[in-house]
XYZ file of C-alpha atoms in Angstrom:
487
model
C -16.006 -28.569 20.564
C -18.089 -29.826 18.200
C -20.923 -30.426 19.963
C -20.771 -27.281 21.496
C -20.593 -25.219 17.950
C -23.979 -26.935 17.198
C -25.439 -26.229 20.947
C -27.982 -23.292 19.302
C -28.127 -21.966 16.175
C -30.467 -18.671 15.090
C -31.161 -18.033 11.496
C -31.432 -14.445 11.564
C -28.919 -11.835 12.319
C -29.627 -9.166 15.836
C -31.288 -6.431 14.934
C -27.510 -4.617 15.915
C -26.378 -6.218 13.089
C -28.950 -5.427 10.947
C -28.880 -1.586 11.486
C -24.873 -1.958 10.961
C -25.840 -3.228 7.324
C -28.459 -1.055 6.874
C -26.005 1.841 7.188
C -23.428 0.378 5.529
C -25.579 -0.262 2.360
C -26.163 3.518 2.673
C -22.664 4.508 2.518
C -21.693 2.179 -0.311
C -24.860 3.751 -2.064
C -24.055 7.489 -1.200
C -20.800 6.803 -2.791
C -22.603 5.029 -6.147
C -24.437 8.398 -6.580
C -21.927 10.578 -5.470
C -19.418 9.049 -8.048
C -22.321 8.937 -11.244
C -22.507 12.541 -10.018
C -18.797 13.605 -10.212
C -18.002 12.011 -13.056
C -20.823 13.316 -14.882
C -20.023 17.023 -13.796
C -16.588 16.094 -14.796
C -17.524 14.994 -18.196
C -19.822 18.192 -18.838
C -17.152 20.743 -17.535
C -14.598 19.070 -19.878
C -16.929 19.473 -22.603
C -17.634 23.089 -21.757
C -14.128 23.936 -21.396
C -13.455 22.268 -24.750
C -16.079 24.417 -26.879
C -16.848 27.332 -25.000
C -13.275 28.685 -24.374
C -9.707 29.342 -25.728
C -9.650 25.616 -26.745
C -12.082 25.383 -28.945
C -9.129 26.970 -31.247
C -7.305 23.546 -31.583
C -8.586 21.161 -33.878
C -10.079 21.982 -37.777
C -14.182 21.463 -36.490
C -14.069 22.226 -33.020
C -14.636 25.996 -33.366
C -18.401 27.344 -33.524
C -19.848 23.669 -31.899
C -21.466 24.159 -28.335
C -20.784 22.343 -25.789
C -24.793 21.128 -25.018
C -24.297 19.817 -27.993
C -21.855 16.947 -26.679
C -24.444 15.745 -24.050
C -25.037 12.430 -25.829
C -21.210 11.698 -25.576
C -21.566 13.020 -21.666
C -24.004 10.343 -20.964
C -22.430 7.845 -22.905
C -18.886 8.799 -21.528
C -20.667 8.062 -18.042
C -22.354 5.276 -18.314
C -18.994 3.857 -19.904
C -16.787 5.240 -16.254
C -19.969 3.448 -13.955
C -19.879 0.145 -15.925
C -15.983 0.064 -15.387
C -15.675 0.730 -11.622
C -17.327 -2.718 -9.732
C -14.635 -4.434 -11.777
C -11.897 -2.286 -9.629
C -13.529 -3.543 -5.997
C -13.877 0.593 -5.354
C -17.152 -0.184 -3.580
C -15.613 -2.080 -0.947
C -15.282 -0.238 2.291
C -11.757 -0.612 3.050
C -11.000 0.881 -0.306
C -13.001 3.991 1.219
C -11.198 4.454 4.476
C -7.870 4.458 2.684
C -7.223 6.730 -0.018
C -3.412 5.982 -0.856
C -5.133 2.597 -2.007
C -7.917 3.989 -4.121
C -5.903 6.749 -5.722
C -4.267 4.262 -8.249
C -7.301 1.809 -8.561
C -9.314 5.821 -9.705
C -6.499 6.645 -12.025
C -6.307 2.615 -13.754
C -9.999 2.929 -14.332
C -9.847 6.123 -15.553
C -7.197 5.055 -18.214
C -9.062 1.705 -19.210
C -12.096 4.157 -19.488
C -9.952 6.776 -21.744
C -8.994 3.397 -24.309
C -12.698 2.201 -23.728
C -14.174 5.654 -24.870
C -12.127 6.116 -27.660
C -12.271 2.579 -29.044
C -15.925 2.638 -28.495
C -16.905 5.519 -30.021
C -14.935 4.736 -33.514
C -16.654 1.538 -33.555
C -20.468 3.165 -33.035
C -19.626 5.601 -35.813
C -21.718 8.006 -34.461
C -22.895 11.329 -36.736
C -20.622 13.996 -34.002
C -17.281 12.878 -34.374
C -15.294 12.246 -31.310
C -12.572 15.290 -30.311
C -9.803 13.935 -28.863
C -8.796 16.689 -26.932
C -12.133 16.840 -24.960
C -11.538 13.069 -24.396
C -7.931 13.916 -23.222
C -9.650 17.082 -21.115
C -11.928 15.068 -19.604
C -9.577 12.386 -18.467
C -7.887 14.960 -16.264
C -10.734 17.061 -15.231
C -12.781 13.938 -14.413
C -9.626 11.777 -12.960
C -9.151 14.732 -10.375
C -12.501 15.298 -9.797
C -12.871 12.008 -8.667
C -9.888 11.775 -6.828
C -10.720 14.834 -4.578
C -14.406 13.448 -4.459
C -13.163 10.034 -2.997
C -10.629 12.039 -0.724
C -13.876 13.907 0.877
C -15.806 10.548 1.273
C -12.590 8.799 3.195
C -12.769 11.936 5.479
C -16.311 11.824 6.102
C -16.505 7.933 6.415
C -13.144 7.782 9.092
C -15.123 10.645 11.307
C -15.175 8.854 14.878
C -19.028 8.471 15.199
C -19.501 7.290 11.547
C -17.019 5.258 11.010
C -18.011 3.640 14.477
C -21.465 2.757 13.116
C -19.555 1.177 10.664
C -17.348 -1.027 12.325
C -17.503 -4.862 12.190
C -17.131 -6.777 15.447
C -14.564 -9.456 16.008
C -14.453 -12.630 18.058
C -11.308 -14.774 18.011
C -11.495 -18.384 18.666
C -8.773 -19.727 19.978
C -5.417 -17.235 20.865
C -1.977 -17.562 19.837
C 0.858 -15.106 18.908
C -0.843 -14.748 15.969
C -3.667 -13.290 16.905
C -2.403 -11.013 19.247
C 0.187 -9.704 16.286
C -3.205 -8.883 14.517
C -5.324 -7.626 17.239
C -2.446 -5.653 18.166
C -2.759 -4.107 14.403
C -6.093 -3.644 14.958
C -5.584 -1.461 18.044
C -3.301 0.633 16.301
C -4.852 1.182 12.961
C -6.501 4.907 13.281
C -9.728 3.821 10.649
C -11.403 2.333 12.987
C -12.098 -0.134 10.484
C -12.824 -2.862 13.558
C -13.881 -3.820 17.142
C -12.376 -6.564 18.875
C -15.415 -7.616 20.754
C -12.916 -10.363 23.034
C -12.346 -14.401 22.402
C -13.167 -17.631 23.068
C -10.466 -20.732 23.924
C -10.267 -22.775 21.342
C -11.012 -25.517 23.787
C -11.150 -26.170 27.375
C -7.896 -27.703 27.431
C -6.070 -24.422 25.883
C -3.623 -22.527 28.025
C -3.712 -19.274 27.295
C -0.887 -16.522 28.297
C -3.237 -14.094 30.402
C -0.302 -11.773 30.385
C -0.207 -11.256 26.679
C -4.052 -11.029 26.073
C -5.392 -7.260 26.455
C -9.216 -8.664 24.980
C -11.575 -9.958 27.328
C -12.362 -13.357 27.717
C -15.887 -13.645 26.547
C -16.623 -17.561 27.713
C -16.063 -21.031 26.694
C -16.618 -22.866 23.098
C -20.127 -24.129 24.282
C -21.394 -20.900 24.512
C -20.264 -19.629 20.977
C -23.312 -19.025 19.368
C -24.946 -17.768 22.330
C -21.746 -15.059 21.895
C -22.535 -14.501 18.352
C -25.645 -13.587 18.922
C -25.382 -11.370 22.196
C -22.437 -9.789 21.018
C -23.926 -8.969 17.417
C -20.552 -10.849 16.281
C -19.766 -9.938 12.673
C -16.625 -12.046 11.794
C -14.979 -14.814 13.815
C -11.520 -15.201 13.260
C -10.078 -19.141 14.174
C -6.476 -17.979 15.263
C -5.899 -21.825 16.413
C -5.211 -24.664 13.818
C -4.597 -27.171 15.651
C -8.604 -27.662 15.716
C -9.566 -31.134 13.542
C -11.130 -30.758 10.617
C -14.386 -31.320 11.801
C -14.630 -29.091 14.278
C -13.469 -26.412 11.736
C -15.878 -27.309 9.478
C -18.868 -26.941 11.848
C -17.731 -23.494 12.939
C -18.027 -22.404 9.808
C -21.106 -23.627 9.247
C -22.047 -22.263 12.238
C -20.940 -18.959 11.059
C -23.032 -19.644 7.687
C -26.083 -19.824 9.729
C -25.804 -17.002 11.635
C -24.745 -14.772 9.021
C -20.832 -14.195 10.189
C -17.716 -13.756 8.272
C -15.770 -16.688 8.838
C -11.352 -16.143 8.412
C -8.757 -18.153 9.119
C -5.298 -16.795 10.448
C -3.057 -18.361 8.055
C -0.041 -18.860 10.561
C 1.480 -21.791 7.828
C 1.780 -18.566 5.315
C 4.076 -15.753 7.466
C 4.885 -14.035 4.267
C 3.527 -12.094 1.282
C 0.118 -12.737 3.065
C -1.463 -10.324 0.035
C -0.320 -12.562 -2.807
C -2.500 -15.585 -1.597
C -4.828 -16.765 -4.284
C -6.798 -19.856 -4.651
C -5.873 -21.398 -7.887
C -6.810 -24.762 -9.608
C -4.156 -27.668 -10.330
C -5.679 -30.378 -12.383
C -9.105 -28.979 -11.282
C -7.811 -29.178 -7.355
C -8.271 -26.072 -5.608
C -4.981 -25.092 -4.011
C -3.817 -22.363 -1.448
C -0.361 -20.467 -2.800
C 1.397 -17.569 -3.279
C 0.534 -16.616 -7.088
C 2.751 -13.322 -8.432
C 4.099 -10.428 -7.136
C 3.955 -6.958 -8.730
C 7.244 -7.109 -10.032
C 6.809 -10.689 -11.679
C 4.716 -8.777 -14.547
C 7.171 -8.210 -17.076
C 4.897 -4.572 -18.076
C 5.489 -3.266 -14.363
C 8.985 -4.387 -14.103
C 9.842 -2.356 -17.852
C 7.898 0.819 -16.152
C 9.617 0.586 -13.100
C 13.312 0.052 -14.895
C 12.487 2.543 -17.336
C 11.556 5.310 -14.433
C 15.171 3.825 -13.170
C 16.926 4.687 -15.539
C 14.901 8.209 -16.476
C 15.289 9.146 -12.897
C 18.862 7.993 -12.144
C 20.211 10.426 -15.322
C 18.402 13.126 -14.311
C 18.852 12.737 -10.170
C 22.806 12.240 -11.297
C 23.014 15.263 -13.353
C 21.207 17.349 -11.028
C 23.119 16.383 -8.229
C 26.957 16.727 -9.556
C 27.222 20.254 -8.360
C 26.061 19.586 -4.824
C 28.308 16.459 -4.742
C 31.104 18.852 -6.265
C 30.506 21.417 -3.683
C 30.238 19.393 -0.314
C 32.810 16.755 -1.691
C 35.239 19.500 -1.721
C 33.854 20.527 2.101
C 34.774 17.317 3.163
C 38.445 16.730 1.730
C 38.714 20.571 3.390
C 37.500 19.265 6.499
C 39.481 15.518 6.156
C 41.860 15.041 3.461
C 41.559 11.595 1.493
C 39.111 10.117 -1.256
C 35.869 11.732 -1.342
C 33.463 8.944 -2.662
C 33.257 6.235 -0.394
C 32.584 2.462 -1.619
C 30.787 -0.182 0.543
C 29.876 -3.378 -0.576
C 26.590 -3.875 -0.116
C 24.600 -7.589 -1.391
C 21.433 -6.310 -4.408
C 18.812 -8.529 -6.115
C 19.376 -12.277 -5.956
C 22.200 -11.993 -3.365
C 24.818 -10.277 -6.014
C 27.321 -7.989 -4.177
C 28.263 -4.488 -5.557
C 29.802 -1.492 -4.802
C 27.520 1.512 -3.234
C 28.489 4.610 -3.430
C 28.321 7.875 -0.909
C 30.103 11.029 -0.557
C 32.582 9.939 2.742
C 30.980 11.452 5.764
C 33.181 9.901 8.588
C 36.831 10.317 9.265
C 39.533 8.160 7.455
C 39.684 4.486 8.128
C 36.605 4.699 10.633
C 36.302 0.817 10.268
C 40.172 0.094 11.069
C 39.132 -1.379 13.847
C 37.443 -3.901 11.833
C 33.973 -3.730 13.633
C 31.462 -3.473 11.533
C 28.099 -2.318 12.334
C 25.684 1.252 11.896
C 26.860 4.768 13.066
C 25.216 5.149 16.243
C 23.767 9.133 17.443
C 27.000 11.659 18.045
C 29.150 8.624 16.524
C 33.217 10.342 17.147
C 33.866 9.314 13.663
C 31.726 11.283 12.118
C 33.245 14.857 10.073
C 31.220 18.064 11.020
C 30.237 18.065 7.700
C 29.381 14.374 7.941
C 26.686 15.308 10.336
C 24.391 17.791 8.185
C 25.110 15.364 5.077
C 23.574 12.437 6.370
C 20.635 14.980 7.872
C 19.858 15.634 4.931
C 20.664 12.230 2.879
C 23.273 14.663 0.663
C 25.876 11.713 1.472
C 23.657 9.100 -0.965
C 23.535 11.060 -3.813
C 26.856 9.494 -6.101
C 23.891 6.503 -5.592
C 21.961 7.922 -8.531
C 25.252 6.292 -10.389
C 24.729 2.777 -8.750
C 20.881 3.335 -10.019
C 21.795 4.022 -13.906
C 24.060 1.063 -13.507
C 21.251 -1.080 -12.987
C 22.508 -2.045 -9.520
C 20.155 -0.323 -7.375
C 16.596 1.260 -7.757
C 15.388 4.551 -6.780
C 13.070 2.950 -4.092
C 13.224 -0.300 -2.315
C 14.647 -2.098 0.422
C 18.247 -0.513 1.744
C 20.882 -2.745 1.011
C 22.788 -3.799 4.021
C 26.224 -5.226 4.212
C 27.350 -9.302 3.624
C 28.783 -9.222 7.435
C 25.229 -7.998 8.771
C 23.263 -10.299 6.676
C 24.229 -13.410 7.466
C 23.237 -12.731 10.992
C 20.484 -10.987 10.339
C 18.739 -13.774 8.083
C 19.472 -15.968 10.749
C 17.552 -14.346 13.300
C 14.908 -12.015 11.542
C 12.568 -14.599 9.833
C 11.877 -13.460 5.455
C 15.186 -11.118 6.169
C 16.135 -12.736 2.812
C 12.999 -11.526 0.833
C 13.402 -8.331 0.615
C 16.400 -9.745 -2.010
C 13.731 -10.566 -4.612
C 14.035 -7.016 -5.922
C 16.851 -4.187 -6.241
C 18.144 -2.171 -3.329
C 16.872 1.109 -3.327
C 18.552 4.824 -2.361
C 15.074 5.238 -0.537
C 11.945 3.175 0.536
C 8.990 2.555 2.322
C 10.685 1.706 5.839
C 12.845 4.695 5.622
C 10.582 7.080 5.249
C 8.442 5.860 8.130
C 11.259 6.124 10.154
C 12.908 2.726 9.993
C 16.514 3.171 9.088
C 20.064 2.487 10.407
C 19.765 1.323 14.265
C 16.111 0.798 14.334
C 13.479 -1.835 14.929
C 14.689 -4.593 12.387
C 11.532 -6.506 12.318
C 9.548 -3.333 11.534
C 11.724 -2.554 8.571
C 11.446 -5.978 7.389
C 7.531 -5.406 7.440
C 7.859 -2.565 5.704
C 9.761 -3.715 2.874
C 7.468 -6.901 2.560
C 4.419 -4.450 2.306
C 6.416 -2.461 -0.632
C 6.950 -5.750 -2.088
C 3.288 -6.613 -1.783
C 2.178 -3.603 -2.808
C 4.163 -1.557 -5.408
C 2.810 0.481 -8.056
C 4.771 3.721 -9.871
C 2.691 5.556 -7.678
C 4.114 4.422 -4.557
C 7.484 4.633 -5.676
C 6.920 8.909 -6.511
C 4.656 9.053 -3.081
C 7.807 7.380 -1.654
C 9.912 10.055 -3.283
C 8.231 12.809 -2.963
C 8.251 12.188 1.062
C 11.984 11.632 1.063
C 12.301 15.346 -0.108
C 10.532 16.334 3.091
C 11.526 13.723 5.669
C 15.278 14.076 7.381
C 17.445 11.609 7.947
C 18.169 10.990 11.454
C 20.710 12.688 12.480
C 22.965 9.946 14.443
């Protein structure tokens, strides 16, 4: 193969790949401007609001100042928000076709800029002192501003024949299971973010499962520059390591020359795939997983502090309702209300979960243990619209001011159950790193109870991966709104 990586090389990109750059540079520039614009328009509204109406009553200097007058602290205040934003990688194009990611990155700039601003201006010692309520004014003027700004841009930049223009073409060299998982991803994801253009055996020798490939064959590894060129070929993906190191090497050199993105499928690293970093032991460059979200001890306070805040509060709002159908169900089946399950948490410690009993009396006597499955006979009448309507978790908010579960994460499942399941799902036993939640990621996209196991193990992973406080309330906030399944 490596002779035939080095067949032809061409130093300059097609001209298809030019014009794809060429518009691409115009997007990430329309969205420079269009953000100096916002946030300036932000800034001056903020200030207009502050000294041209009701406001300008607070403070002892505020009153009688107009708001023109704050222009230099406008531009300053702007210049201060553009400065800040390259650092939070919100001119990359992903970033732009997915708001739910941006969102947070918008609102931790926006605070860094409100500290920045403040400290800034106290240092400079300028003649106009600084009023902190137009600096508090602006922050949530401008931060919304920007957000809805941003929101507009995603739409306009995922509209089919844009966001076409925009794509980046794939070739895969070599195929594996692997590859297909991700060009399978591809398919699905509705950004059309990529094009899979087809692949290339990663030698002649490779036997490839025609049955499990939907991409088109393109030719054979002599021919791969000859691809890269006719194809307009903007990032080859090797999907097979079992290539030697040289022949690795002079793909990607290959790739250098012709002005591709060169990536490696890192099949050795199934897990936490986001958390890769390259780091340096004893000036060695090494490949590993580096921290998680909840390793920072700052996000794992926030997150235990909006625990506990939100367990009290859930718990105290929810006694009548478990009062009222609590009572429905000893009408309905006489016995203990609250039912107890033990359930494994964080590190693999069992407890005792909590729900208002929504099946008959001793619906496990059998000793079978295992989910309710859709019109399950053991289930009460009232059992039915409970679990609809996830009424049947609530005593939970007690398990969550315990400290034994969180409002979101990963469902904890029962001892029996896992030590089958972490025998056959592989990274079952991740999702353990953190607390159990009474609601999470997989659930509300539809992955609970009898469903897809390997799909609600991806979920979880991504929550893992990616939590933030803002997850956790959009994760919340769609629980209101989402029923449970009603089996």
């Amino acid at each position: 193969m490596d002779q035939a990586i080095t067949a032809k090389t061409v130093v300059f990109p097609s001209r298809q790949k030019a014009r794809n750059r060429h518009i691409l540079t115009q997007v990430l520039l329309a969205g420079v401007i269009g953000d100096a614009i916002v946030i300036f328009l932000g800034l001056a509204f903020s200030s207009w609001l502050r000294f041209e109406t009701t406001l300008a009553h607070f403070g002892v200097w505020a009153h009688g100042i107009r708001w023109t007058e704050y222009s230099g602290h406008v531009v300053f205040g702007t210049m201060l928000f553009l400065l800040l934003l390259p650092h939070r990688q919100l001119y990359d194009l992903h970033r732009m076709l997915n708001l739910r990611r941006t969102a947070p990155v918008i609102i931790k700039a926006s605070l860094t800029w409100l500290v920045a601003y403040m400290a800034f201006s106290s240092l400079l010692r300028t003649d106009q002192e600084v009023s902190r309520v137009y600096v508090i004014v602006a922050f949530s003027i401008t931060t919304t501003m920007f957000i809805s700004w941003r929101y507009l841009l995603s739409k306009i930049v995922s509209i089919k024949t844009v966001a076409q223009r925009l794509q980046q073409r794939i070739l895969f060299v070599g195929w594996s299971e692997h590859a297909m998982s991700l060009a399978q991803a591809i398919v699905a994801d509705g950004r059309l973010q990529y094009e899979i253009a087809g692949y290339v055996p990663s030698g002649q020798g490779q036997r490839v499962d025609r049955s499990s490939v939907f991409v088109r064959r393109l030719g054979s590894p002599d021919g791969i520059a000859d691809i890269l060129q006719e194809q307009a070929i903007d990032m080859v993906i090797l999907a097979d390591l079992n290539l030697s190191t040289d022949e690795t090497v002079a793909l990607a050199n290959l790739c250098e020359k012709e002005m591709v993105d060169f990536k490696v499928i890192p099949s050795c690293f199934q897990i936490l795939l986001s958390c890769l970093r390259m780091q340096s032991v004893s000036g060695m460059p090494v490949l590993g997983i580096s921290y998680l979200p909840f390793d920072l001890p700052f996000t794992a306070v926030i997150k235990q502090l909006v625990d506990l805040v939100g367990g009290m509060v859930g718990f105290v709002l929810s006694a009548p309702i478990i009062a009222i159908f609590g009572a429905l169900v000893y009408l309905e089946s006489p016995g203990p209300i609250i039912y107890r399950q033990r359930r494994l948490g964080r590190d693999g410690k069992p407890f005792w979960i909590l729900k208002i009993r929504s099946m008959k009396m001793n619906a496990e006597q059998g000793g079978k243990v295992g989910w309710t499955v859709k019109n399950d006979p053991r289930r009460l009448r009232i059992g039915a619209f409970m679990r609809r309507w996830n009424i049947d978790e609530l005593p939970q908010f007690w398990n969550v001011i315990k400290g034994e579960m969180s409002l979101v994460g990963p469902r904890p499942e029962r001892p029996e159950l896992i030590g089958i399941f972490k025998e056959e799902i592989p990274h079952y036993n991740t999702r353990h790193n953190i607390k159990p939640g009474i609601t999470g990621w997989a659930q509300v996209n539809g992955f609970r109870g009898d469903t897809d196991l390997n799909e609600r193990i991806r979920c979880d992973l991504y929550y893992i991966e990616n939590w933030s406080v803002l997850l956790d309330f959009q994760i919340m906030f769609m629980t209101l709104f989402r029923q449970k399944n009603a089996g």
